[in-house]
Coordinates of C-alpha atoms in Angstrom, one line a residue:
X19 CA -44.5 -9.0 50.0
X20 CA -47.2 -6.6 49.4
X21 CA -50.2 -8.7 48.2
X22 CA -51.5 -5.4 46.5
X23 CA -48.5 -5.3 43.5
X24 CA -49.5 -7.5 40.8
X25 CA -47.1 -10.9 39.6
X26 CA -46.0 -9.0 36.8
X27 CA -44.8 -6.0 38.4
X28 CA -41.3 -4.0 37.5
X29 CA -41.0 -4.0 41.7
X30 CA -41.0 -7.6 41.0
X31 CA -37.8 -8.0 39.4
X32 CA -35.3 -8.7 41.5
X33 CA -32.4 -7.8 38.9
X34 CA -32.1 -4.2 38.0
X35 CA -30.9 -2.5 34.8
X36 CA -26.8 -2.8 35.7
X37 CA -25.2 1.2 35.9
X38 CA -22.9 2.4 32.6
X39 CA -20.3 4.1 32.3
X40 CA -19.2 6.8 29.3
X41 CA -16.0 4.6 28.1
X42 CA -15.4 4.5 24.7
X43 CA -16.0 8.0 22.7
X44 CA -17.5 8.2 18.9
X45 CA -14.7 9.0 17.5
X46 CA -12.6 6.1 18.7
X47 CA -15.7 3.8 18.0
X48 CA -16.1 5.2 14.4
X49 CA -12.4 5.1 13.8
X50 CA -12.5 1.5 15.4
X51 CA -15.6 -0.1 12.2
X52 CA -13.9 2.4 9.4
X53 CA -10.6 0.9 10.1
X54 CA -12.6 -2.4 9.8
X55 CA -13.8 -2.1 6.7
X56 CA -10.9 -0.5 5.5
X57 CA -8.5 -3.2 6.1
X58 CA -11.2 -6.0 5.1
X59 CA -10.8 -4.0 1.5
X60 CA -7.1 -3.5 1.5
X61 CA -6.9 -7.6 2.4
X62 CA -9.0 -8.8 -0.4
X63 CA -7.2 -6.3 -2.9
X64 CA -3.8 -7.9 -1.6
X65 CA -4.3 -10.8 -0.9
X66 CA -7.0 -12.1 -3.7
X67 CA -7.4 -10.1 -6.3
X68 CA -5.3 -9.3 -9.4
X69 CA -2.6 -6.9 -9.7
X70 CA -4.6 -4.6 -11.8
X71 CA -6.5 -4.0 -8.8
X72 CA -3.8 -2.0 -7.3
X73 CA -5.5 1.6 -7.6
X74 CA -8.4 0.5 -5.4
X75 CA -5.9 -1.0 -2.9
X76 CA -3.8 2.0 -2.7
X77 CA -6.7 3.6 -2.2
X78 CA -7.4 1.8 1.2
X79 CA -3.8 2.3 2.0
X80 CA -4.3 6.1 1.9
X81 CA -7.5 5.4 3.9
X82 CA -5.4 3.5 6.5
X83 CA -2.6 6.4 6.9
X84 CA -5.0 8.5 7.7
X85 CA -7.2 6.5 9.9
X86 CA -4.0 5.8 12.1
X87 CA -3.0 8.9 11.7
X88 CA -5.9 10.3 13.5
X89 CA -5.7 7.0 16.3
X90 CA -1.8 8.1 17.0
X91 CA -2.8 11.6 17.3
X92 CA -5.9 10.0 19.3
X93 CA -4.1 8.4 21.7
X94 CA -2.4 11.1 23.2
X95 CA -5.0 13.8 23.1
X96 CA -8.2 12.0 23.2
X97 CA -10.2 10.4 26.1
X98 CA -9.4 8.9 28.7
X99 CA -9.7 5.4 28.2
X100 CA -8.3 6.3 24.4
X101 CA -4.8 7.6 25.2
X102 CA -2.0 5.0 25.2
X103 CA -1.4 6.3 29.0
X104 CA -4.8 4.3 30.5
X105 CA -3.4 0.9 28.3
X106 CA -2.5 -1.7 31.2
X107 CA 1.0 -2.9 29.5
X108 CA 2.7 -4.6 32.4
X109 CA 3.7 -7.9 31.8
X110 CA 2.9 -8.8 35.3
X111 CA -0.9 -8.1 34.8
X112 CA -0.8 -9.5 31.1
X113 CA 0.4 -12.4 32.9
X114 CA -2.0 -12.4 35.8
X115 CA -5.0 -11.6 33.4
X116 CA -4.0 -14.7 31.0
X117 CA -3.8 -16.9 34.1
X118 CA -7.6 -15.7 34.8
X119 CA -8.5 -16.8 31.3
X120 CA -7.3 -19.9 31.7
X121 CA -9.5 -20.5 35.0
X122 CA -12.4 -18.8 33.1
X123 CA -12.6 -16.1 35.5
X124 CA -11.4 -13.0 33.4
X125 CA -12.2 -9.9 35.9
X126 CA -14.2 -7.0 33.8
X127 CA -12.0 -3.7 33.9
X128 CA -13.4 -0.3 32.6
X129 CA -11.1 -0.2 29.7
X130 CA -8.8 -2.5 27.9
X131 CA -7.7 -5.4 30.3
X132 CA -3.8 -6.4 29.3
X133 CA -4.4 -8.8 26.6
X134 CA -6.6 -6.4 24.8
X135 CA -4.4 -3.3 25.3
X136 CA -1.3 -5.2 23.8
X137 CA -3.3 -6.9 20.6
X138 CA -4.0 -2.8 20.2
X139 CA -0.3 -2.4 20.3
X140 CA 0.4 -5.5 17.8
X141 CA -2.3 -3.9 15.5
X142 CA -1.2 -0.7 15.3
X143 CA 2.8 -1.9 14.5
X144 CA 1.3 -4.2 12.0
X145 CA -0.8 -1.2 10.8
X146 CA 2.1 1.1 10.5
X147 CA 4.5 -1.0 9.1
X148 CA 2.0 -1.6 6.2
X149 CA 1.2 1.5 5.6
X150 CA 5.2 2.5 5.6
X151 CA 6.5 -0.2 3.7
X152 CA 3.4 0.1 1.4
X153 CA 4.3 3.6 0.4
X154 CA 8.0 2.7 0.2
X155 CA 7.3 0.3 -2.6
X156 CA 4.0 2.3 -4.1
X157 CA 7.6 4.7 -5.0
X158 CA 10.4 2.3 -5.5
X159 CA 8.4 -0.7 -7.8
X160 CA 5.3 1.7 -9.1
X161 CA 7.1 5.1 -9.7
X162 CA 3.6 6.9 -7.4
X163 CA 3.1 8.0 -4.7
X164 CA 4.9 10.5 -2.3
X165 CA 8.0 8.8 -2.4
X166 CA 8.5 8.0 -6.2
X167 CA 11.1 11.0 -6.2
X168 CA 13.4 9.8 -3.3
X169 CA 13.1 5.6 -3.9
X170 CA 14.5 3.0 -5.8
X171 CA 13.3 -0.3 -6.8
X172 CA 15.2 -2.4 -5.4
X173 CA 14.4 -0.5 -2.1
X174 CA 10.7 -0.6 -3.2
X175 CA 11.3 -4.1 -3.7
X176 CA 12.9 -4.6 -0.4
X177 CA 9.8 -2.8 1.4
X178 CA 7.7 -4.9 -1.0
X179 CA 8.5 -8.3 0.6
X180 CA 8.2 -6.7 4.3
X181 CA 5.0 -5.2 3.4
X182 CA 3.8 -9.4 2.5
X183 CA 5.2 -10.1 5.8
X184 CA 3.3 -7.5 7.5
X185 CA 0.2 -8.1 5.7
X186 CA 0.5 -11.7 6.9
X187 CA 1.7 -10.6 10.5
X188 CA -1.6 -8.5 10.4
X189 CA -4.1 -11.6 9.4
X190 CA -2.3 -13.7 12.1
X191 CA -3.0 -10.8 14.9
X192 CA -6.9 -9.7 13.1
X193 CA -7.6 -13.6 13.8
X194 CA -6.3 -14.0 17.6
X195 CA -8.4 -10.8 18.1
X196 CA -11.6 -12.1 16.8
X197 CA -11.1 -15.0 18.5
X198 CA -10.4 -12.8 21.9
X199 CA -13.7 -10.9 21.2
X200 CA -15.6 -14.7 20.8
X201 CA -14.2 -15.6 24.1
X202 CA -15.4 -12.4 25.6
X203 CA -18.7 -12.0 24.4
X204 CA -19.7 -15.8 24.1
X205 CA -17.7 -17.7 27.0
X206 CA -16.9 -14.4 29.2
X207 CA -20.3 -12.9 28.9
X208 CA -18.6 -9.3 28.7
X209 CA -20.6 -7.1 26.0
X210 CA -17.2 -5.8 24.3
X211 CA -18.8 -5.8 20.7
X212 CA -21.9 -3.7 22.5
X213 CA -19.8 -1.2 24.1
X214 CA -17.3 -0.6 21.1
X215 CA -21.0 0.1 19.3
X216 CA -22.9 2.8 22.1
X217 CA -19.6 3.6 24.0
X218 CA -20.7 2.2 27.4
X219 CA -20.1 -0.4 29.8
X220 CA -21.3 -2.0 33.0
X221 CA -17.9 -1.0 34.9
X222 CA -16.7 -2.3 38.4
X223 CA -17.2 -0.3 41.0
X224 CA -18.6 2.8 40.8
X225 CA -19.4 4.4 37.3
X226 CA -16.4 7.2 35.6
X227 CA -17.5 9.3 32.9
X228 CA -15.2 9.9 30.5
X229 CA -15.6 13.7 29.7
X230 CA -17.6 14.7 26.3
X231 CA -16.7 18.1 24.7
X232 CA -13.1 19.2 25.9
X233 CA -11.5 16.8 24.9
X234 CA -13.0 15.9 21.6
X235 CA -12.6 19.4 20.2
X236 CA -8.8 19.3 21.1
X237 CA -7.5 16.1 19.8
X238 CA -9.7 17.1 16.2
X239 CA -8.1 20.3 16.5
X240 CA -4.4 18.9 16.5
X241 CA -5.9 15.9 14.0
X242 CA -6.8 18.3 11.6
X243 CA -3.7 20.1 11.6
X244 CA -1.3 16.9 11.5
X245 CA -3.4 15.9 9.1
X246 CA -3.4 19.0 6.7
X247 CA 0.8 18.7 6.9
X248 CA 0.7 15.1 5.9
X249 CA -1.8 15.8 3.1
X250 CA 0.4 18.9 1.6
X251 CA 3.5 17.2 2.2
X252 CA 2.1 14.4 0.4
X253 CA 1.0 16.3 -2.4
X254 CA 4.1 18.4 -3.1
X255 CA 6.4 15.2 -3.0
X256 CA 3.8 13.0 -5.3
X257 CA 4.4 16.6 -7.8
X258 CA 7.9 15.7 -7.7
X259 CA 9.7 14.1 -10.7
X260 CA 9.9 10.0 -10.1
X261 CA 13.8 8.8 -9.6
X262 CA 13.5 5.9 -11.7
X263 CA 11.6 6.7 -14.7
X264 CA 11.5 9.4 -17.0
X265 CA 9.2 10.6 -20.4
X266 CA 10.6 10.1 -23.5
X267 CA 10.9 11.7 -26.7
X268 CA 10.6 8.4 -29.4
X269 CA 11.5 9.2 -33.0
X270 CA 8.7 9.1 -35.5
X271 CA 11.4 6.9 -37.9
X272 CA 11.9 4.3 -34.9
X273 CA 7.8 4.3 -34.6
X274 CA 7.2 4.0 -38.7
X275 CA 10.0 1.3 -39.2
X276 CA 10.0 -1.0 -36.3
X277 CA 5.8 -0.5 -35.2
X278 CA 4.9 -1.6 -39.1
X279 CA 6.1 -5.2 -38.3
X280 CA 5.7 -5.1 -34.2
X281 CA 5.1 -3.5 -31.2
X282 CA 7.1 -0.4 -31.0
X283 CA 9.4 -1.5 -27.1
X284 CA 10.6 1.2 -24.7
X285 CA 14.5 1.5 -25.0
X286 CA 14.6 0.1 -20.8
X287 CA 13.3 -3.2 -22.0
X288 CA 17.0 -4.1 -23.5
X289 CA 20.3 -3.3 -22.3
X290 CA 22.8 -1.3 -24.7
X291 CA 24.5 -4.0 -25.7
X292 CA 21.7 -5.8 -26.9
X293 CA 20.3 -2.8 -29.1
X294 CA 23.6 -3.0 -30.7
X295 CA 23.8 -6.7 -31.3
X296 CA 20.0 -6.4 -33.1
X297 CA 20.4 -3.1 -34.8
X298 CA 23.8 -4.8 -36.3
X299 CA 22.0 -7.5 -37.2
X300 CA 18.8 -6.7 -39.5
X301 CA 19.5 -8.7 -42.3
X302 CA 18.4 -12.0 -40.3
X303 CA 15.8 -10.1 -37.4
X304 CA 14.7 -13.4 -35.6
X305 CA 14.6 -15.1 -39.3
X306 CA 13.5 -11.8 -41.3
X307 CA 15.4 -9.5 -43.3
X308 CA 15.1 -6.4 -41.4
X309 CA 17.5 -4.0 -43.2
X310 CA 17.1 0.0 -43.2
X311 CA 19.4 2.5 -44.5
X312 CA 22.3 3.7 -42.8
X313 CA 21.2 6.9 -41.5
X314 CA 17.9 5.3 -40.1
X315 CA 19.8 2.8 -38.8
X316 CA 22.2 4.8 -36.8
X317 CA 18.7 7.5 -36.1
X318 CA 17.2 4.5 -33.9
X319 CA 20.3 2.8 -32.5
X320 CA 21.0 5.8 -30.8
X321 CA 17.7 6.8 -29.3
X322 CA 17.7 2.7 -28.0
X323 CA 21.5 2.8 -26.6
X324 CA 21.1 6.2 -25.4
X325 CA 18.0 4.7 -23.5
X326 CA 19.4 1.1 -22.7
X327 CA 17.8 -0.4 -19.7
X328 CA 20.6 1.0 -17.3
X329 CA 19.4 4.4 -17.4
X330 CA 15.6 3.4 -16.1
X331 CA 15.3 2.0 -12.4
X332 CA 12.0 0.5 -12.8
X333 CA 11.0 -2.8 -12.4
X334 CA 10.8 -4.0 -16.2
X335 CA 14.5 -2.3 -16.9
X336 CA 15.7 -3.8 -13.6
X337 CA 13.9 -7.3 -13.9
X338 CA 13.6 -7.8 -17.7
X339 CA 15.5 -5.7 -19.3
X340 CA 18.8 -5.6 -18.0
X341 CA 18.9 -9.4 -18.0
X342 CA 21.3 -10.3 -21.0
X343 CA 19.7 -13.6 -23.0
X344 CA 21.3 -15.4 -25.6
X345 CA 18.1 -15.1 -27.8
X346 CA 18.2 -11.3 -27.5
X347 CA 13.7 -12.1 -26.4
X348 CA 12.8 -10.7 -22.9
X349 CA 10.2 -13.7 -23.1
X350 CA 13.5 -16.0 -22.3
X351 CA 14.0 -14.0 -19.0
X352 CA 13.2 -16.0 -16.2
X353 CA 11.0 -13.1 -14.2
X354 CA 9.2 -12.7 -17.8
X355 CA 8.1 -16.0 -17.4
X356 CA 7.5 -16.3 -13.7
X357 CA 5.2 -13.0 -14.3
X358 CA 3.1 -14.4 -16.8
X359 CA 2.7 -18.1 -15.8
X360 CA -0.5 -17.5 -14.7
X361 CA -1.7 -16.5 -18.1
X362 CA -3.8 -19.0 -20.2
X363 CA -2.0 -19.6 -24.0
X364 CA -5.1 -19.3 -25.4
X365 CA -5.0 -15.6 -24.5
X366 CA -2.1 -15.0 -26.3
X367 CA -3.4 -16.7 -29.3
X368 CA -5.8 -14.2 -29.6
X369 CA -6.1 -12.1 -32.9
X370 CA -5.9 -8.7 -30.5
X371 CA -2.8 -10.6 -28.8
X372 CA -1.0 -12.6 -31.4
X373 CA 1.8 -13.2 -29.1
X374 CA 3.8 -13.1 -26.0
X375 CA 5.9 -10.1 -27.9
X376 CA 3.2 -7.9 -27.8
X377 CA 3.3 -6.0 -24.6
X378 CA 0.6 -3.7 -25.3
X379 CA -1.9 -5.9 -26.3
X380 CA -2.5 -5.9 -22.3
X381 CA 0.3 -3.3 -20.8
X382 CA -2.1 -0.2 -22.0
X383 CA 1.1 1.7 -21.1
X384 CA 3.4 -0.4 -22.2
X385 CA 5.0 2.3 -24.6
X386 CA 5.8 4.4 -22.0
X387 CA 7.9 1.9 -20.0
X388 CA 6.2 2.0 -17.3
X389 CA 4.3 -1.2 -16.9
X390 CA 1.9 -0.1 -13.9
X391 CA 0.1 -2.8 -12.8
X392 CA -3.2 -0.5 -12.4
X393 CA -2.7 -0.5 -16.7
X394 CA -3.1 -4.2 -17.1
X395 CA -6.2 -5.2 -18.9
X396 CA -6.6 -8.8 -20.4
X397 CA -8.7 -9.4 -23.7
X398 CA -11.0 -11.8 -22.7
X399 CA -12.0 -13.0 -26.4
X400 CA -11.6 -11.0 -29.7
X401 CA -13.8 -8.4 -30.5
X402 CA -16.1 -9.0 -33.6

């Protein structure tokens, strides 16, 4: 040892700084945290907050078709430890590399190892399936979106309950991940969380590059374009006429006669028969005499049978109001009640409520028929 290099010398240290490698690309590490945050928002939107919250969550669901959009897109054109070629998918290594876990001897790969290249896999399906299924009932339960035109509800109900499972199938697959990345980075010792953050890693062997410019500028080329075709596409079917709900043209006789003692209700909320059976029986309307002229009579019974619930697909007509009820009150239907459970009675005893008959004390839209959840709003206490 040369006696002349002091204790503290950098010749002194025996272990040098360990060689990188280029692996992971920005845009693949800032797709990787967006789509982080992104989902964190779409799961609290689903999974805790109210319905009325919908907009924002539809919002991240837009976020998300485009964030995979661009990772599909990615993983054919991108770098090369981004393209679904590089991703070690052999059962035989997934097997060997789960066997290595299990003696706690993991070896360190340059890019995914199997385990981590099929959670990607499970991700992205669970990713895509919400995202699909989500637009599917967006259009079939919500009447928006880019498929409102070509989708009915009970299809968008259908997609609904696989878009749950999904979201569930999703949270089962987020948590094994997070628990893979704990195993790496705390038990493992392998800097995975560093790397997806500055794009390098200590590699075996000798160090590979993954190339810079070339490649970037041609998988944003061909992202941009898919991209532009999705979003115009989008927009000329969301322009589109919705299959299961239409505008309506209400008589200002039905709106003077009936609203004076009521809410005035969309025609969907009943069926045909019903209209008849209530507009035949106005002398004793739920204990009140009712009664209106003949030609007012038959004015309103028409625009309500004309209107019945059959000729709406959405989900109050097919839930609510196409459910026949002795009483004639869509607060007997059983989906009325299982909807508004939840709802404290002291909210309908409000003097800006007075009861569970009046819809648009909290449905803002309520007199359109639509019932989006987006146009909920509960009073909280009367205004003064």
């Amino acid at each position: 040892m040369d006696a002349r290099l002091p204790l503290n010398s950098p010749q002194m240290d025996t272990e040098q700084p360990a060689q990188t490698a280029r692996v992971w690309d920005l845009p693949l590490r800032l797709f990787h945290w967006v789509m982080a945050a992104v989902v964190v928002v779409a799961g609290v939107t689903g999974f805790l907050a109210p319905e009325w919250w919908l907009g924002l969550h539809v919002i991240a669901g837009y976020a998300l078709a485009t964030l995979l959009s661009f990772r599909l897109v990615w993983g054919f054109v991108g770098t090369r430890y981004s393209r679904f070629g590089s991703f070690p998918l052999a059962l035989g290594g997934l097997y060997e590399h789960l066997r290595s876990i299990v003696r706690t001897n993991p070896k360190t790969v340059i890019g995914h190892n199997p385990a981590g290249a099929w959670m990607i896999i499970i991700l992205l399906v669970a990713l895509v399936t919400l995202v699909v299924s989500g637009l599917i009932a967006l259009g079939g339960q919500e009447n928006h979106g880019p498929l409102a035109a070509a989708t009915g509800f009970l299809a968008g109900e259908m997609a609904g309950e696989i878009h749950q499972i999904a979201a569930w199938g999703l949270a089962a697959a987020v948590a094994v991940h997070l628990l893979g990345v704990f195993a790496e980075t705390r038990i493992f010792r392998h800097p995975v969380v560093a790397a997806m953050m500055i794009g390098r890693k200590a590699p075996p062997g000798s160090a590979v590059n993954v190339p810079r410019s070339a490649h970037t500028v041609r998988g944003a080329a061909w992202f941009m374009a898919i991209a532009g075709a999705l979003l115009v596409s989008g927009i000329t079917l969301a322009g589109l006429p919705s299959s299961g709900w239409r505008a309506l043209d209400t008589p200002a006789v039905y709106v003077s006669e009936c609203g004076d003692c009521h809410a005035v209700y969309h025609p969907s909320l009943r069926t045909g028969e019903a209209w008849r059976s209530m507009m035949n029986g106005l002398e004793n309307h739920y204990g009140e005499d009712a009664s209106l002229d003949e030609q007012t009579v038959s004015i309103i019974q028409a625009y309500l049978v004309d209107n019945h619930a059959g000729t709406f697909d959405t989900e109050a007509a097919q839930r609510i109001g196409r459910v026949e009820t002795p009483s004639l009150r869509m607060t007997d239907v059983a989906y009325w009640k299982s909807r508004h459970q939840g709802i404290a009675e002291s909210v309908f005893r409000l003097n800006s409520v007075g009861s569970k008959v009046n819809c648009t004390a909290c449905h803002t839209d309520a007199a359109s028929g639509r019932f989006d959840d987006v146009k909920i709003h509960l009073p909280e206490k009367d205004k003064p």
